[in-house]
C-alpha cells in the first residue's frame, strides 16, 4: 500500500473528516483495506474500522492478519462484532469468535438471532481445523429479511463449493423454516428486493 495514501488516511482521521474517509473506504477492495488497517496504530485502526459499513467490514475482518484481528476483537464493541459475525457464514463466524475471550464470546453470541446462536455453539464444539469445525452448518440458509444484494455478497464471499446445493433455505429471524429459493432466481431481481418477496414454499422447482 502506497505510503502517501496511508499518510492521507491518517491525516483525514486526525482532522475528523469522516465523510471523506467513508467515500474512500467504499472504493477500496476489502483485501486492500485490510492491508491499510494492518499498518495503522491501534487508535487509528479502530477509528477507521468503525467507519466501514457492516457488510464490507465482514469481508475485511476475514482478510486481516492475526495481530490486527486480535486488536479489533479486543477493542471493538461486542455489539459491533456481533453484527459482523451475523454477516458471516457459520464456519467463518466460529473461527472469529473462537479467538475471543470466553466472556466476550458469550456476549457476542448472546446478541445473535436464535438460529445463529445454535449454529455457532454447535461449531465451537470442534477445533477450527477439524472437518466438523470447517463445515458450515447452515448450508446456504438465508433470512426473509435479507435483500438480494446481501445474499449475492455472501455467496461471492463463500465462493464455489461442490458440496452446496443450488437452493437457498430461507428462515425467519427466529430460525423457523419459511421455504426455499433457487439461486438462479437472484439474477432476475433488483438488489434491494427482500427475500421474503421471493421465497417459495418447499419443495420448490429449480430452473
Short mmCIF file of C-alpha atoms in Angstrom, two decimals:
data_model
loop_
_atom_site.label_atom_id
_atom_site.label_comp_id
_atom_site.label_asym_id
_atom_site.label_seq_id
_atom_site.Cartn_x
_atom_site.Cartn_y
_atom_site.Cartn_z
CA UNK A 1 0.00 0.00 0.00
CA UNK A 2 1.39 3.40 -1.04
CA UNK A 3 2.81 5.36 1.91
CA UNK A 4 1.35 8.63 0.57
CA UNK A 5 -2.12 7.09 0.64
CA UNK A 6 -1.56 5.85 4.18
CA UNK A 7 -0.44 9.34 5.23
CA UNK A 8 -3.60 10.77 3.69
CA UNK A 9 -5.78 8.36 5.64
CA UNK A 10 -4.01 9.23 8.88
CA UNK A 11 -4.38 12.96 8.18
CA UNK A 12 -8.10 12.61 7.49
CA UNK A 13 -8.53 10.65 10.71
CA UNK A 14 -6.69 13.32 12.68
CA UNK A 15 -8.85 16.04 11.09
CA UNK A 16 -12.04 14.12 11.78
CA UNK A 17 -13.12 14.14 8.12
CA UNK A 18 -15.29 11.05 8.40
CA UNK A 19 -17.46 11.75 5.34
CA UNK A 20 -14.42 11.91 3.06
CA UNK A 21 -12.96 8.81 4.67
CA UNK A 22 -16.18 6.86 4.16
CA UNK A 23 -16.15 7.74 0.46
CA UNK A 24 -12.59 6.44 0.20
CA UNK A 25 -13.42 3.26 2.12
CA UNK A 26 -16.28 2.44 -0.25
CA UNK A 27 -13.88 2.38 -3.21
CA UNK A 28 -11.16 0.19 -1.70
CA UNK A 29 -11.44 -3.62 -2.07
CA UNK A 30 -11.63 -5.48 1.24
CA UNK A 31 -8.21 -7.15 0.92
CA UNK A 32 -6.51 -3.79 0.22
CA UNK A 33 -8.37 -2.14 3.07
CA UNK A 34 -7.13 -4.88 5.38
CA UNK A 35 -3.54 -4.03 4.41
CA UNK A 36 -4.20 -0.36 5.29
CA UNK A 37 -5.60 -1.29 8.69
CA UNK A 38 -2.61 -3.51 9.42
CA UNK A 39 -0.26 -0.52 9.09
CA UNK A 40 -2.15 1.82 11.41
CA UNK A 41 -1.58 2.22 15.13
CA UNK A 42 -4.24 0.85 17.47
CA UNK A 43 -6.29 4.03 17.87
CA UNK A 44 -6.35 4.85 14.15
CA UNK A 45 -7.05 1.20 13.30
CA UNK A 46 -10.17 1.09 15.46
CA UNK A 47 -11.30 4.57 14.43
CA UNK A 48 -11.08 3.62 10.74
CA UNK A 49 -12.66 0.21 11.21
CA UNK A 50 -15.69 1.82 12.85
CA UNK A 51 -16.27 3.83 9.67
CA UNK A 52 -16.54 0.75 7.44
CA UNK A 53 -20.11 -0.35 6.69
CA UNK A 54 -21.09 -3.68 8.22
CA UNK A 55 -21.26 -5.73 5.00
CA UNK A 56 -17.80 -4.66 3.89
CA UNK A 57 -16.33 -4.90 7.39
CA UNK A 58 -17.38 -8.55 7.45
CA UNK A 59 -15.26 -9.10 4.32
CA UNK A 60 -12.37 -7.08 5.74
CA UNK A 61 -12.23 -8.93 9.05
CA UNK A 62 -11.58 -12.19 7.18
CA UNK A 63 -8.59 -10.62 5.40
CA UNK A 64 -6.79 -9.27 8.49
CA UNK A 65 -3.57 -10.78 9.78
CA UNK A 66 -3.71 -12.42 13.22
CA UNK A 67 -2.18 -9.49 15.11
CA UNK A 68 -4.60 -6.93 13.65
CA UNK A 69 -7.58 -9.23 14.10
CA UNK A 70 -6.62 -9.62 17.75
CA UNK A 71 -6.65 -5.83 18.22
CA UNK A 72 -10.03 -5.50 16.51
CA UNK A 73 -11.60 -8.24 18.62
CA UNK A 74 -10.20 -6.75 21.85
CA UNK A 75 -11.01 -3.10 21.16
CA UNK A 76 -14.23 -3.16 19.13
CA UNK A 77 -17.56 -3.16 20.93
CA UNK A 78 -19.19 -6.58 21.27
CA UNK A 79 -22.37 -5.23 19.71
CA UNK A 80 -20.50 -4.31 16.52
CA UNK A 81 -18.66 -7.62 16.43
CA UNK A 82 -21.99 -9.41 16.78
CA UNK A 83 -23.34 -7.56 13.73
CA UNK A 84 -20.25 -8.55 11.74
CA UNK A 85 -20.50 -12.17 12.83
CA UNK A 86 -24.13 -12.23 11.73
CA UNK A 87 -22.99 -11.39 8.18
CA UNK A 88 -20.53 -14.30 8.03
CA UNK A 89 -21.05 -17.94 7.18
CA UNK A 90 -21.22 -20.03 10.32
CA UNK A 91 -17.78 -21.61 9.86
CA UNK A 92 -16.08 -18.23 9.40
CA UNK A 93 -18.07 -16.81 12.30
CA UNK A 94 -16.96 -19.67 14.52
CA UNK A 95 -13.31 -19.08 13.61
CA UNK A 96 -13.65 -15.39 14.54
CA UNK A 97 -15.43 -15.78 17.88
CA UNK A 98 -13.11 -18.64 18.85
CA UNK A 99 -10.32 -16.04 19.04
CA UNK A 100 -12.20 -14.01 21.66
CA UNK A 101 -12.12 -14.33 25.43
CA UNK A 102 -14.81 -16.57 26.90
CA UNK A 103 -16.63 -13.57 28.37
CA UNK A 104 -16.65 -11.55 25.15
CA UNK A 105 -17.52 -14.60 23.09
CA UNK A 106 -20.58 -15.25 25.24
CA UNK A 107 -21.63 -11.59 24.95
CA UNK A 108 -21.33 -11.64 21.15
CA UNK A 109 -23.20 -14.91 20.75
CA UNK A 110 -25.98 -13.74 23.09
CA UNK A 111 -26.75 -10.86 20.70
CA UNK A 112 -27.22 -13.13 17.68
CA UNK A 113 -30.54 -14.48 16.38
CA UNK A 114 -31.51 -17.84 17.85
CA UNK A 115 -30.55 -19.89 14.78
CA UNK A 116 -27.09 -18.29 14.60
CA UNK A 117 -26.53 -18.89 18.31
CA UNK A 118 -27.42 -22.54 17.90
CA UNK A 119 -25.16 -23.00 14.87
CA UNK A 120 -22.17 -21.28 16.47
CA UNK A 121 -22.43 -23.21 19.71
CA UNK A 122 -22.51 -26.42 17.70
CA UNK A 123 -19.46 -25.49 15.62
CA UNK A 124 -17.48 -24.28 18.63
CA UNK A 125 -17.54 -27.83 19.97
CA UNK A 126 -14.99 -28.67 17.23
CA UNK A 127 -11.40 -27.44 16.90
CA UNK A 128 -11.21 -24.94 13.96
CA UNK A 129 -9.06 -27.18 11.74
CA UNK A 130 -11.16 -30.34 12.04
CA UNK A 131 -13.76 -31.40 9.49
CA UNK A 132 -16.52 -30.52 11.94
CA UNK A 133 -15.05 -27.10 12.52
CA UNK A 134 -14.77 -26.37 8.82
CA UNK A 135 -18.29 -27.45 7.87
CA UNK A 136 -20.83 -24.65 7.64
CA UNK A 137 -23.98 -25.63 9.50
CA UNK A 138 -26.42 -23.53 7.53
CA UNK A 139 -25.79 -24.97 4.05
CA UNK A 140 -26.83 -21.85 2.16
CA UNK A 141 -29.51 -20.73 4.58
CA UNK A 142 -30.67 -17.12 4.38
CA UNK A 143 -33.30 -14.98 6.10
CA UNK A 144 -36.54 -13.46 4.87
CA UNK A 145 -35.26 -10.03 5.92
CA UNK A 146 -32.16 -10.24 3.71
CA UNK A 147 -32.01 -8.35 0.43
CA UNK A 148 -30.94 -9.89 -2.88
CA UNK A 149 -27.77 -7.78 -2.71
CA UNK A 150 -26.86 -9.12 0.74
CA UNK A 151 -27.36 -12.72 -0.33
CA UNK A 152 -25.31 -12.31 -3.52
CA UNK A 153 -22.50 -10.75 -1.48
CA UNK A 154 -22.49 -13.71 0.91
CA UNK A 155 -22.45 -16.20 -1.95
CA UNK A 156 -19.46 -14.44 -3.50
CA UNK A 157 -17.71 -14.38 -0.14
CA UNK A 158 -18.30 -18.11 0.26
CA UNK A 159 -17.03 -18.94 -3.22
CA UNK A 160 -17.83 -22.06 -5.28
CA UNK A 161 -18.21 -25.31 -3.38
CA UNK A 162 -19.46 -28.58 -4.90
CA UNK A 163 -20.93 -29.65 -1.56
CA UNK A 164 -23.57 -26.93 -1.56
CA UNK A 165 -26.89 -27.30 -3.36
CA UNK A 166 -28.43 -24.91 -5.87
CA UNK A 167 -31.14 -24.00 -3.35
CA UNK A 168 -31.13 -21.40 -0.61
CA UNK A 169 -33.02 -22.43 2.51
CA UNK A 170 -34.91 -19.49 3.97
CA UNK A 171 -35.70 -18.90 7.66
CA UNK A 172 -37.22 -16.07 9.65
CA UNK A 173 -35.22 -14.19 12.31
CA UNK A 174 -36.04 -16.88 14.87
CA UNK A 175 -34.76 -19.68 12.67
CA UNK A 176 -38.15 -21.05 11.62
CA UNK A 177 -38.10 -22.58 8.15
CA UNK A 178 -40.03 -20.46 5.62
CA UNK A 179 -39.25 -22.14 2.31
CA UNK A 180 -36.58 -22.31 -0.37
CA UNK A 181 -35.26 -20.24 -3.23
CA UNK A 182 -33.34 -21.33 -6.33
CA UNK A 183 -30.04 -19.43 -6.55
CA UNK A 184 -30.69 -18.70 -10.23
CA UNK A 185 -33.66 -16.50 -9.30
CA UNK A 186 -31.35 -13.94 -7.71
CA UNK A 187 -30.21 -12.93 -11.20
CA UNK A 188 -33.62 -11.60 -12.15
CA UNK A 189 -34.48 -9.26 -9.30
CA UNK A 190 -33.47 -5.85 -8.01
CA UNK A 191 -30.59 -5.89 -5.49
CA UNK A 192 -32.88 -4.14 -2.98
CA UNK A 193 -35.70 -6.69 -3.21
CA UNK A 194 -36.31 -8.63 0.01
CA UNK A 195 -36.07 -12.41 0.10
CA UNK A 196 -39.50 -12.59 1.78
CA UNK A 197 -40.96 -11.47 -1.55
CA UNK A 198 -39.24 -14.28 -3.46
CA UNK A 199 -39.33 -17.31 -1.17
CA UNK A 200 -41.45 -20.26 -2.27
CA UNK A 201 -42.93 -22.97 -0.05
CA UNK A 202 -40.73 -26.05 -0.04
CA UNK A 203 -40.40 -28.11 -2.23
CA UNK A 204 -39.52 -25.64 -4.97
CA UNK A 205 -38.88 -26.23 -8.65
CA UNK A 206 -35.38 -25.27 -9.79
CA UNK A 207 -34.86 -23.53 -13.11
#
